[in-house]
XYZ file of C-alpha atoms in Angstrom:
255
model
C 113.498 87.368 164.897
C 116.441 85.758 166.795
C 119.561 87.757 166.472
C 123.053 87.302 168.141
C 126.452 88.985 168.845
C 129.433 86.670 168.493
C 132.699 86.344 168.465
C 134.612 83.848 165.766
C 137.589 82.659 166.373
C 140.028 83.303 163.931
C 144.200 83.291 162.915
C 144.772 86.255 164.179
C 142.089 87.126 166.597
C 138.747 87.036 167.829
C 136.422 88.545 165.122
C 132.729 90.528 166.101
C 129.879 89.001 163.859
C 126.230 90.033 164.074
C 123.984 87.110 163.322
C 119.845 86.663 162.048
C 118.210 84.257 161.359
C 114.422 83.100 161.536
C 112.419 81.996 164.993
C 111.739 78.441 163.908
C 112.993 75.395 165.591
C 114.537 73.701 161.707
C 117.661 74.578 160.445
C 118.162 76.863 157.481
C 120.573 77.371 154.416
C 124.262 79.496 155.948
C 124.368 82.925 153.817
C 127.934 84.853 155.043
C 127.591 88.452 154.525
C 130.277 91.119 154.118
C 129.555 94.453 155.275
C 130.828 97.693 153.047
C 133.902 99.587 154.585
C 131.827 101.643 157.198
C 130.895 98.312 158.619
C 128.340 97.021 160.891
C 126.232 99.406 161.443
C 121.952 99.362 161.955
C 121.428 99.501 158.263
C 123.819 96.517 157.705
C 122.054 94.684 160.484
C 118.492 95.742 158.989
C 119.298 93.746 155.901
C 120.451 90.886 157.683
C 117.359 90.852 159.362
C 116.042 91.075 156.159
C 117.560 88.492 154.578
C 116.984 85.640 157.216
C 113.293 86.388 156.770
C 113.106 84.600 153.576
C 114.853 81.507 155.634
C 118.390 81.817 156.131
C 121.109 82.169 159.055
C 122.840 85.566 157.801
C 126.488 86.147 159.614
C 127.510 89.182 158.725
C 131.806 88.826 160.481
C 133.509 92.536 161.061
C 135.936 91.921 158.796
C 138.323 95.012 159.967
C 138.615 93.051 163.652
C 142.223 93.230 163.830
C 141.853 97.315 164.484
C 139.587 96.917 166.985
C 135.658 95.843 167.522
C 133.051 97.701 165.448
C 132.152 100.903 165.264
C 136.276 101.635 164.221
C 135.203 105.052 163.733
C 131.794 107.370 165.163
C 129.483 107.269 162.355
C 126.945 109.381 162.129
C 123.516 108.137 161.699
C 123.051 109.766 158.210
C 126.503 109.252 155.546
C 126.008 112.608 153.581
C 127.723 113.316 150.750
C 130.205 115.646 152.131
C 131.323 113.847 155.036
C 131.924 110.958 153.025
C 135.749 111.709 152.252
C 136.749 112.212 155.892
C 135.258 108.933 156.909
C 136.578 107.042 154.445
C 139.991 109.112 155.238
C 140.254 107.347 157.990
C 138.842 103.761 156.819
C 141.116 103.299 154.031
C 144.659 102.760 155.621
C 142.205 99.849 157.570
C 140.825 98.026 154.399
C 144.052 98.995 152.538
C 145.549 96.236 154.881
C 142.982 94.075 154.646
C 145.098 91.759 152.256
C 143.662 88.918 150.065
C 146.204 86.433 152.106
C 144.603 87.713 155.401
C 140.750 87.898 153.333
C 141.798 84.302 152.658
C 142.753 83.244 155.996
C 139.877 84.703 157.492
C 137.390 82.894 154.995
C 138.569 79.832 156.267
C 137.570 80.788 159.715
C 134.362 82.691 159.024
C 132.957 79.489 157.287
C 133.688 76.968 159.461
C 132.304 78.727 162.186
C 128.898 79.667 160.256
C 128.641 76.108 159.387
C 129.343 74.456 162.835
C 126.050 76.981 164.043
C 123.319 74.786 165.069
C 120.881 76.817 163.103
C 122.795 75.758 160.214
C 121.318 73.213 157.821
C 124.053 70.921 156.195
C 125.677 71.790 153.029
C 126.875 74.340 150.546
C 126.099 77.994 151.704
C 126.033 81.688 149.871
C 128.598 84.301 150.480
C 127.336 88.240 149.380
C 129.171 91.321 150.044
C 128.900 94.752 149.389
C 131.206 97.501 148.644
C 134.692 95.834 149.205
C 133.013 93.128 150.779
C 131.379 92.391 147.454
C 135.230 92.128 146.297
C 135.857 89.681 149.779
C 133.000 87.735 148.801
C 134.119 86.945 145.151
C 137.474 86.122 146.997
C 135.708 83.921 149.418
C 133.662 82.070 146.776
C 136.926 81.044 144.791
C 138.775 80.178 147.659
C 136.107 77.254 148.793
C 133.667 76.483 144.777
C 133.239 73.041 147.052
C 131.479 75.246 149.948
C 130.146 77.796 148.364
C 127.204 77.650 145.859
C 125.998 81.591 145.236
C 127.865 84.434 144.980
C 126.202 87.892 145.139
C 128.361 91.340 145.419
C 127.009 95.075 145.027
C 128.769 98.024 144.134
C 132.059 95.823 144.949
C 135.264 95.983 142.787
C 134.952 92.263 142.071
C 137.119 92.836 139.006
C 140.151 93.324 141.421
C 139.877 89.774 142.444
C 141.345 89.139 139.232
C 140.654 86.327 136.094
C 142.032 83.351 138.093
C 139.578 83.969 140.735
C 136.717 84.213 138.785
C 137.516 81.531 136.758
C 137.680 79.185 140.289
C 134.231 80.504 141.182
C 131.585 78.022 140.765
C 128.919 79.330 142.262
C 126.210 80.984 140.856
C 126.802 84.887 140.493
C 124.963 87.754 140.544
C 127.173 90.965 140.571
C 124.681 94.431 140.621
C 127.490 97.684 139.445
C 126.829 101.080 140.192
C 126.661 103.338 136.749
C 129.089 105.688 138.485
C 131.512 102.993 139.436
C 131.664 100.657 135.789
C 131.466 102.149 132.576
C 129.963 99.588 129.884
C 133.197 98.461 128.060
C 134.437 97.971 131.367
C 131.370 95.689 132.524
C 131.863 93.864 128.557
C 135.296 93.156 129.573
C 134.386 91.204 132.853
C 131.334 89.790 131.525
C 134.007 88.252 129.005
C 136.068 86.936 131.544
C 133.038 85.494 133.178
C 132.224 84.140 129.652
C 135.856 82.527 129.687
C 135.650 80.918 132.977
C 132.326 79.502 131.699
C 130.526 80.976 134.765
C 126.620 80.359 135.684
C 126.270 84.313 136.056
C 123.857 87.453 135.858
C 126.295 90.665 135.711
C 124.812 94.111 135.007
C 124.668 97.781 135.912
C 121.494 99.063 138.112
C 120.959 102.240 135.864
C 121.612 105.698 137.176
C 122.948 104.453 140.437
C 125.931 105.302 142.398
C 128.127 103.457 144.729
C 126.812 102.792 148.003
C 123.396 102.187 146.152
C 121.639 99.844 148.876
C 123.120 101.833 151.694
C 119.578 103.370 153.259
C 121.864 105.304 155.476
C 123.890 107.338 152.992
C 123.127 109.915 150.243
C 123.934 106.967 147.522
C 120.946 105.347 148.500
C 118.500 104.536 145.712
C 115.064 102.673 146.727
C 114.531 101.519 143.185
C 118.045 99.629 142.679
C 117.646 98.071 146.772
C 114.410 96.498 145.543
C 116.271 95.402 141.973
C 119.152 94.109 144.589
C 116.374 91.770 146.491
C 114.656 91.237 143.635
C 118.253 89.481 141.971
C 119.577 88.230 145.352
C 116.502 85.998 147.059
C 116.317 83.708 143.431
C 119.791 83.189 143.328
C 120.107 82.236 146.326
C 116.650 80.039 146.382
C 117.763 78.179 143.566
C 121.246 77.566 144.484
C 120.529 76.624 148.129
C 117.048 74.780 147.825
C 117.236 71.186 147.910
C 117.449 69.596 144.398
C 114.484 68.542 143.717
C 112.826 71.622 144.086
C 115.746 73.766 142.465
C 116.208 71.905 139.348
C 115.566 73.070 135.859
C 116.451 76.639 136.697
C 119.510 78.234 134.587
C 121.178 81.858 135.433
C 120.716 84.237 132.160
C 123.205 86.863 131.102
C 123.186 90.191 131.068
């Protein structure tokens, strides 16, 4: 599978980006990724690779670019438990000032360059994120409802992006909460808001999970609730990307 290293050109910089997509001469549907704090990393490009098999371009833009190209920090191959603090120690001041005007502005750039690719296929694309990026995806999504027609975000504080947001999205939305990081009143409130802003939308907890929950590379990692992730993420993203004669008919549930 072809994959690439670029550089997008943004406000305030020039921004890494890992790219995958599949070894066919068409073009395919745009899907813009956000990585989780600990950024691009081989696990993060794994799912990319992933993803494009089943017929998309997948940029997947290090979002922290401003402090530097990724790695910003030496990960170690396996995120344990106990090292987790100390890494994200170090992370946080990074993504605390990450703010939603600078998320915005770099949206702007991040989309326009994945749809200018020549791989590219015209039209609407998906935005998913995990971790914060799940929370820079929502962000993204209600920023540009003209652009973007599926939203997907795991383990992300999406409720942070507040009711206005979510009530701009319109996109279809999947959002997949760890049990550790939403408690069920909590996940009644924003499926309420989400009721409000009459959103197409799936919104649930994967049960007995914790956050980090599709991360193969840390101790959060749970097989079952990676395969529930796919197993939400590739028909959203089929039916909200696929041409409309072949997508039609098909309505997002609630949970």
């Amino acid at each position: 599978m072809p994959t690439k290293t670029l550089r997008i050109p943004t406000a305030d910089g020039q921004a890494d980006a890992f790219a995958a997509f599949p070894d066919r001469g068409e073009r395919h549907p745009g899907v813009l990724m956000y990585a989780d704090g600990f950024g691009i990393r081989p696990v993060v490009r794994e799912m990319a690779r992933e993803l494009a098999g089943h017929g998309y371009y997948v940029l997947v833009p290090h979002f922290l670019y401003r402090h530097g190209p990724a790695p910003l920090i030496d990960l170690p191959a396996h995120i344990a438990e106990e090292v987790r603090p100390a890494l994200m120690a170090q992370l946080m001041p990074l993504i605390e000032a990450h703010t939603a005007e600078r998320a915005l502005r770099d949206a702007d750039a991040y989309l326009g360059f994945l749809t200018a690719q020549p791989e590219v296929a015209a039209g609407p694309v998906a935005v998913t994120g995990y971790c914060i990026g799940g929370l820079l995806a929502t962000r993204t999504a209600a920023a540009h409802p003209g652009r973007v027609a599926a939203l997907a975000a795991f383990h992300g504080p999406v409720g942070a992006a507040g009711p206005g947001a979510l009530a701009a999205v319109s996109a279809r939305i999947h959002f997949g909460h760890a049990a550790s990081d939403l408690t069920p009143e909590a996940l009644g409130e924003l499926n309420r808001a989400l009721d409000a802003a009459k959103a197409d939308y799936t919104s649930e907890i994967y049960p007995g999970t914790v956050h980090g929950f599709t991360m193969s590379d840390t101790d959060a990692f749970d097989p079952a609730a990676l395969r529930r992730h796919w197993d939400r993420l590739l028909p959203l993203l089929e039916g909200a990307l696929a041409p409309a004669d072949s997508a039609g008919g098909r309505e997002a549930g609630r949970r």
